Coordinates of C-alpha atoms in Angstrom, one line a residue:
M136 CA 10.7 -91.7 33.2
R137 CA 13.3 -93.3 35.8
V138 CA 11.1 -93.1 39.1
L139 CA 8.3 -94.5 37.5
N140 CA 9.9 -97.6 36.4
L141 CA 11.7 -98.0 40.1
L142 CA 8.1 -98.0 41.3
I143 CA 7.3 -100.8 39.1
E144 CA 10.1 -103.0 40.1
R145 CA 8.9 -102.7 43.6
F146 CA 5.6 -103.4 42.7
S147 CA 6.5 -106.4 40.6
T148 CA 8.7 -107.7 43.6
A149 CA 6.1 -107.7 45.9
Y150 CA 2.9 -108.6 44.3
L151 CA 3.7 -110.1 41.0
G152 CA 6.5 -112.5 41.8
G153 CA 9.4 -110.5 40.4
I154 CA 7.9 -110.4 36.5
A155 CA 10.2 -108.4 34.2
V156 CA 10.1 -104.7 34.7
D157 CA 9.5 -104.0 30.7
R158 CA 6.4 -106.4 31.0
V159 CA 4.8 -104.5 33.4
A160 CA 5.6 -101.3 31.9
T161 CA 3.9 -102.4 28.6
V162 CA 1.1 -103.7 30.3
L163 CA 0.6 -100.3 31.9
A164 CA 1.6 -98.8 29.0
V165 CA -1.3 -100.5 27.2
L166 CA -3.9 -99.5 30.2
M167 CA -2.9 -95.9 29.9
S168 CA -3.7 -96.3 25.9
Y169 CA -7.3 -97.2 27.0
G170 CA -8.2 -93.2 28.3
M171 CA -6.0 -91.9 25.4
A172 CA -8.1 -93.8 23.2
H173 CA -11.5 -91.6 24.6
L174 CA -9.9 -88.8 24.4
F175 CA -8.3 -89.6 20.6
R176 CA -12.3 -90.5 19.1
L177 CA -13.2 -86.9 20.5
I178 CA -11.2 -85.2 18.0
P179 CA -13.6 -84.9 15.0
A180 CA -13.0 -86.6 11.4
K181 CA -12.7 -83.4 9.7
H182 CA -9.7 -82.7 11.4
P183 CA -7.6 -85.6 10.4
Q184 CA -4.2 -84.2 11.0
T185 CA -5.0 -83.5 14.6
K186 CA -5.7 -87.3 14.8
H187 CA -2.5 -87.9 13.4
V188 CA -0.5 -85.7 15.8
F189 CA -2.1 -87.0 18.6
S190 CA -1.0 -90.7 18.2
I191 CA 2.5 -90.1 17.4
L192 CA 2.8 -87.9 20.8
A193 CA 0.9 -90.6 22.4
T194 CA 3.4 -93.1 21.4
V195 CA 5.9 -90.6 22.2
F196 CA 4.9 -90.6 25.9
L197 CA 3.9 -94.2 26.1
F198 CA 6.8 -96.0 24.5
G199 CA 9.6 -93.4 25.2
V200 CA 9.0 -92.4 28.8
V201 CA 6.6 -94.8 30.3
Q202 CA 8.3 -98.0 28.8
E203 CA 11.8 -95.9 29.0
Q204 CA 12.6 -96.9 25.1
T205 CA 13.7 -93.9 24.3
V206 CA 17.1 -95.6 21.8
G207 CA 14.2 -97.9 20.7
L208 CA 11.9 -95.4 19.5
A209 CA 15.0 -93.1 18.0
H210 CA 16.0 -96.4 15.9
L211 CA 12.0 -97.0 15.2
A212 CA 11.5 -93.2 14.4
T213 CA 14.9 -93.0 12.1
G214 CA 13.8 -96.2 10.3
A215 CA 10.6 -94.9 9.8
L216 CA 11.6 -91.7 8.0
G217 CA 14.1 -93.3 6.0
L218 CA 11.9 -95.3 4.3
Y219 CA 9.3 -93.4 4.0
L220 CA 12.1 -91.1 2.3
M221 CA 12.6 -94.4 -0.1
M222 CA 8.9 -94.7 -1.0
A223 CA 8.9 -91.0 -1.9
A224 CA 11.9 -91.3 -3.9
L225 CA 11.2 -94.4 -5.6
G226 CA 7.4 -93.8 -6.2
T227 CA 5.8 -95.7 -8.4
H228 CA 9.2 -97.7 -9.5
Q229 CA 8.1 -101.9 -9.3
L230 CA 11.4 -102.3 -7.2
M231 CA 10.2 -100.0 -4.4
P232 CA 8.2 -102.2 -2.6
Y233 CA 11.1 -105.0 -2.3
A234 CA 14.0 -102.2 -2.0
V235 CA 11.9 -101.1 1.5
F236 CA 11.0 -104.4 2.6
L237 CA 15.6 -105.4 2.3
V238 CA 15.9 -101.9 4.3
A239 CA 13.2 -102.9 6.8
M240 CA 14.7 -106.5 7.4
A241 CA 18.2 -105.7 7.2
H242 CA 17.5 -102.6 10.1
M243 CA 15.3 -105.4 12.1
S244 CA 18.0 -107.9 11.8
Y245 CA 20.6 -105.4 13.1
S246 CA 18.4 -104.4 16.2
Q247 CA 18.1 -108.4 16.8
I248 CA 21.6 -109.6 16.5
R249 CA 22.5 -106.7 18.8
R250 CA 19.8 -107.4 21.5
Q251 CA 21.3 -111.2 21.3
L252 CA 24.4 -110.1 22.1
S253 CA 23.8 -107.6 24.6
E254 CA 21.7 -110.3 26.3
A255 CA 24.4 -112.6 26.3
A256 CA 26.7 -110.0 28.3
G257 CA 23.6 -109.5 30.6
E258 CA 23.1 -105.6 29.4
V259 CA 19.7 -105.8 28.3
N260 CA 16.8 -104.1 30.5
F261 CA 14.3 -102.7 27.9
D262 CA 13.9 -104.5 24.5
Y263 CA 12.1 -102.7 21.4
T264 CA 12.8 -105.3 18.7
G265 CA 8.9 -106.3 19.7
A266 CA 7.5 -103.2 18.2
Q267 CA 9.8 -103.4 15.6
M268 CA 8.2 -106.2 14.4
V269 CA 5.1 -105.0 14.4
F270 CA 6.7 -102.0 12.3
V271 CA 8.7 -103.9 9.6
I272 CA 4.9 -105.3 8.9
K273 CA 3.0 -102.2 8.7
V274 CA 5.6 -100.2 6.8
T275 CA 6.4 -103.2 4.5
S276 CA 2.7 -103.7 3.5
L277 CA 2.5 -100.1 3.0
A278 CA 5.1 -100.2 0.3
F279 CA 3.5 -103.0 -1.6
C280 CA -0.4 -101.6 -1.0
I281 CA 1.4 -98.4 -2.8
S282 CA 2.7 -100.8 -5.5
D283 CA -0.7 -102.3 -5.7
G284 CA -2.5 -98.5 -6.1
Q285 CA -0.1 -98.4 -9.5
K286 CA -1.8 -101.7 -11.2
D287 CA -4.3 -102.9 -13.1
S288 CA -7.1 -103.5 -10.5
A289 CA -8.7 -106.7 -12.6
K290 CA -5.0 -108.2 -11.6
L291 CA -5.2 -107.9 -7.9
S292 CA -6.8 -110.3 -5.5
A293 CA -10.0 -109.3 -3.5
Y294 CA -7.7 -108.3 -0.5
Q295 CA -5.3 -106.2 -2.9
R296 CA -8.2 -104.3 -4.5
K297 CA -9.7 -103.8 -1.1
N298 CA -6.4 -102.2 0.5
A299 CA -4.2 -100.6 -2.4
I300 CA -3.1 -96.7 -1.7
D301 CA -3.1 -94.5 -4.4
G302 CA 0.7 -93.2 -3.8
V303 CA 2.7 -92.3 -0.8
P304 CA 0.4 -90.8 2.1
Q305 CA 1.4 -87.3 4.0
L306 CA 4.3 -87.7 6.1
T307 CA 1.8 -87.1 9.1
E308 CA -0.5 -89.8 8.1
Y309 CA 2.3 -91.8 7.4
L310 CA 3.8 -91.4 10.8
G311 CA 0.5 -91.8 12.5
Y312 CA -0.1 -94.8 10.9
V313 CA 3.4 -96.4 12.2
F314 CA 3.2 -95.1 15.3
F315 CA -0.7 -95.7 16.1
F316 CA -0.1 -95.7 19.9
P317 CA -2.5 -98.3 21.1
G318 CA -0.7 -101.5 19.1
F319 CA 2.3 -99.5 18.6
A320 CA 4.4 -102.0 21.3
V321 CA 2.6 -105.1 20.6
G322 CA 0.5 -105.1 17.7
P323 CA -1.7 -105.8 15.8
A324 CA -0.9 -104.8 12.5
F325 CA -3.4 -103.6 10.1
E326 CA -3.2 -102.0 6.8
M327 CA -2.8 -98.5 6.0
A328 CA -6.4 -98.6 4.5
T329 CA -7.8 -100.1 7.7
Y330 CA -6.2 -96.6 9.8
R331 CA -7.7 -94.5 7.0
R332 CA -11.1 -95.9 7.8
M333 CA -11.0 -95.4 11.4
I334 CA -9.4 -91.8 11.0
N335 CA -12.4 -91.0 9.0
F336 CA -14.9 -92.9 11.2
E337 CA -17.7 -90.5 12.6
G338 CA -19.7 -92.8 14.9
S339 CA -23.3 -92.4 16.6
R340 CA -23.2 -92.6 20.3
T341 CA -24.8 -96.1 20.1
T342 CA -22.4 -97.2 18.0
W343 CA -19.7 -96.0 20.8
Q344 CA -21.4 -97.8 23.9
Q345 CA -21.1 -100.6 21.3
L346 CA -17.7 -100.3 20.9
N347 CA -16.8 -99.5 24.8
V348 CA -18.8 -103.1 25.5
R349 CA -16.4 -104.8 22.8
A350 CA -13.1 -102.9 24.1
Y351 CA -13.6 -103.6 28.0
W352 CA -14.5 -107.2 27.4
T353 CA -11.6 -107.7 25.2
L354 CA -9.4 -105.8 28.2
A355 CA -11.1 -108.2 30.8
A356 CA -10.3 -111.4 28.8
G357 CA -6.9 -110.2 28.5
M358 CA -7.0 -109.2 32.6
F359 CA -7.9 -112.7 33.2
W360 CA -4.5 -113.8 31.3
M361 CA -2.5 -111.9 33.2
V362 CA -3.7 -113.4 36.3
V363 CA -2.9 -116.8 34.6
Y364 CA 0.4 -115.6 33.7
V365 CA 1.1 -113.8 37.3
M366 CA -0.2 -117.0 39.1
Y367 CA 1.5 -120.2 37.0
G368 CA 4.1 -118.3 34.6
N369 CA 7.2 -118.5 36.9
E370 CA 6.1 -122.3 38.4
Y371 CA 5.0 -123.9 34.8
T372 CA 8.1 -123.5 32.4
F373 CA 9.6 -125.4 29.5
H374 CA 12.8 -124.8 31.5
H375 CA 11.7 -126.9 33.7
M376 CA 11.9 -129.9 31.6
I377 CA 15.7 -130.3 31.6
T378 CA 15.5 -130.5 35.7
P379 CA 16.7 -133.5 37.2
A380 CA 13.2 -133.2 39.1
F381 CA 11.4 -133.4 35.9
A382 CA 13.3 -136.6 35.1
Q383 CA 12.0 -138.2 37.8
M384 CA 8.5 -137.8 36.6
S385 CA 5.9 -140.3 35.2
F386 CA 5.0 -139.9 31.6
V387 CA 1.4 -138.7 32.4
A388 CA 2.8 -136.0 35.1
K389 CA 5.4 -135.0 32.1
S390 CA 2.4 -134.8 29.7
V391 CA 0.0 -132.6 31.8
R392 CA 3.0 -130.6 32.9
L393 CA 4.1 -129.9 29.1
C394 CA 0.8 -128.8 28.7
V395 CA -0.1 -126.6 31.2
S396 CA 3.8 -125.1 30.8
G397 CA 2.0 -124.2 27.0
V398 CA -0.7 -122.6 28.4
A399 CA 1.3 -120.4 31.2
T400 CA 3.6 -119.3 28.6
R401 CA 1.1 -118.4 25.9
A402 CA -0.7 -116.3 28.9
A403 CA 1.7 -113.9 28.4
Y404 CA 1.1 -113.3 24.5
Y405 CA -2.7 -113.5 25.5
T406 CA -2.2 -110.6 27.8
A407 CA -0.3 -108.5 25.6
W408 CA -2.3 -109.3 22.5
K409 CA -5.8 -109.1 23.8
M410 CA -5.1 -105.9 26.2
S411 CA -4.2 -103.9 23.0
E412 CA -6.6 -105.4 20.6
G413 CA -9.1 -103.6 23.2
A414 CA -7.7 -100.1 22.9
C415 CA -7.7 -100.3 19.4
V416 CA -11.1 -101.5 19.2
L417 CA -11.9 -98.1 21.4
T418 CA -10.6 -95.8 19.2
G419 CA -12.6 -97.4 16.5
L420 CA -10.0 -99.2 14.7
G421 CA -11.4 -102.1 12.3
F422 CA -14.6 -100.1 11.1
D423 CA -14.8 -101.6 7.9
G424 CA -17.6 -99.4 6.0
F425 CA -21.7 -99.2 6.2
G426 CA -24.0 -102.2 5.6
E427 CA -26.8 -101.9 3.3
H428 CA -29.0 -101.0 6.0
G429 CA -27.1 -98.2 7.2
E430 CA -25.4 -100.3 10.1
A431 CA -21.4 -100.0 10.8
Q432 CA -19.7 -102.9 9.6
W433 CA -16.1 -104.5 11.8
A434 CA -13.6 -106.4 10.5
D435 CA -11.5 -108.7 12.9
I436 CA -8.7 -107.4 14.1
S437 CA -7.7 -109.5 16.4
N438 CA -4.1 -111.3 16.7
V439 CA -5.1 -114.4 18.5
H440 CA -8.1 -116.5 18.3
I441 CA -7.5 -118.3 21.7
T442 CA -10.4 -120.9 22.0
K443 CA -9.1 -121.9 18.4
V444 CA -5.3 -122.1 19.9
E445 CA -6.3 -123.8 22.9
F446 CA -8.5 -126.3 21.3
G447 CA -8.2 -126.3 17.4
T448 CA -8.6 -129.5 15.8
S449 CA -5.7 -129.1 13.2
I450 CA -2.5 -127.6 12.8
K451 CA -3.4 -125.4 10.4
E452 CA -6.3 -124.1 12.4
L453 CA -3.8 -123.7 15.2
I454 CA -1.5 -121.6 12.9
D455 CA -4.3 -119.2 11.4
S456 CA -5.4 -117.9 14.9
W457 CA -2.0 -117.7 16.3
N458 CA -0.3 -114.2 15.5
I459 CA -2.9 -113.3 12.7
G460 CA -1.2 -110.3 11.6
T461 CA 2.0 -111.9 10.9
N462 CA 0.0 -114.5 8.8
T463 CA -1.8 -111.9 7.1
W464 CA 1.1 -110.0 5.9
L465 CA 3.1 -113.8 4.7
R466 CA 0.1 -114.6 2.7
H467 CA -1.0 -111.1 0.8
H468 CA 2.6 -109.6 0.2

């Protein structure tokens, strides 16, 4: 939708300090996913195939049309189908998850190298490698969870038992999972078991109202950090630290600028992750079963705990609170 992105470019130049069009388009796509999430949850749990197809088509529109990532969408669709065929062909073979991992990582490495070469030539306007990183986490996690489903549960960790998958899922379910529209572009990444619980969740009116509050409060947090980024992102950058002006500053001024530049840089990630998280919450993602009194329980699907990142008292706390989906993937798979 070239006309839309021309309008985005003009709007960014006039009101957002010239923020890159692909970033603004990503924010727009995430905002549109909130409306789609309301439509998505109107589909009854007894029609899971309809939910899968809705998710796939929503991603095609948001990522392929709004963000103009047709090449990236083709790459990820081809990769998804190829890896699915690998999982189906290798089945319960013990090397299946490792083969999927190697192929998925090789494909992502190709994309990253291609992007870097294109950037050096000044030819990149839109980049799909961010979405591909989320995709790789999800598809390789699924492969390992399928493998875990064939093992003796006594030999698995609690996390593995909870997320083990008994066999390769149907194609529509698989594509609905890897192309889940609210978190496709920037995450969060999550397990197939989490996706299945969301698909099968039938919430009461009160539960959905509570989710609305959580989702839009999370969106508000993302919007706050977007304002921070728009106001200070261009002024406070790490690039400034290699300029002569920075060299003339006092040690205290340099330290303050370093800290503020870090916050301004992280604000872009906070914006994307929190806004996307809110849309995922709105669909019911994170449903973790019912408690002993029948109340719905929810798992934490956040990709960042901002307070712990900004005010953490140890490196471990900071690392554990940043890019949580990737940390979970590395820890358990």
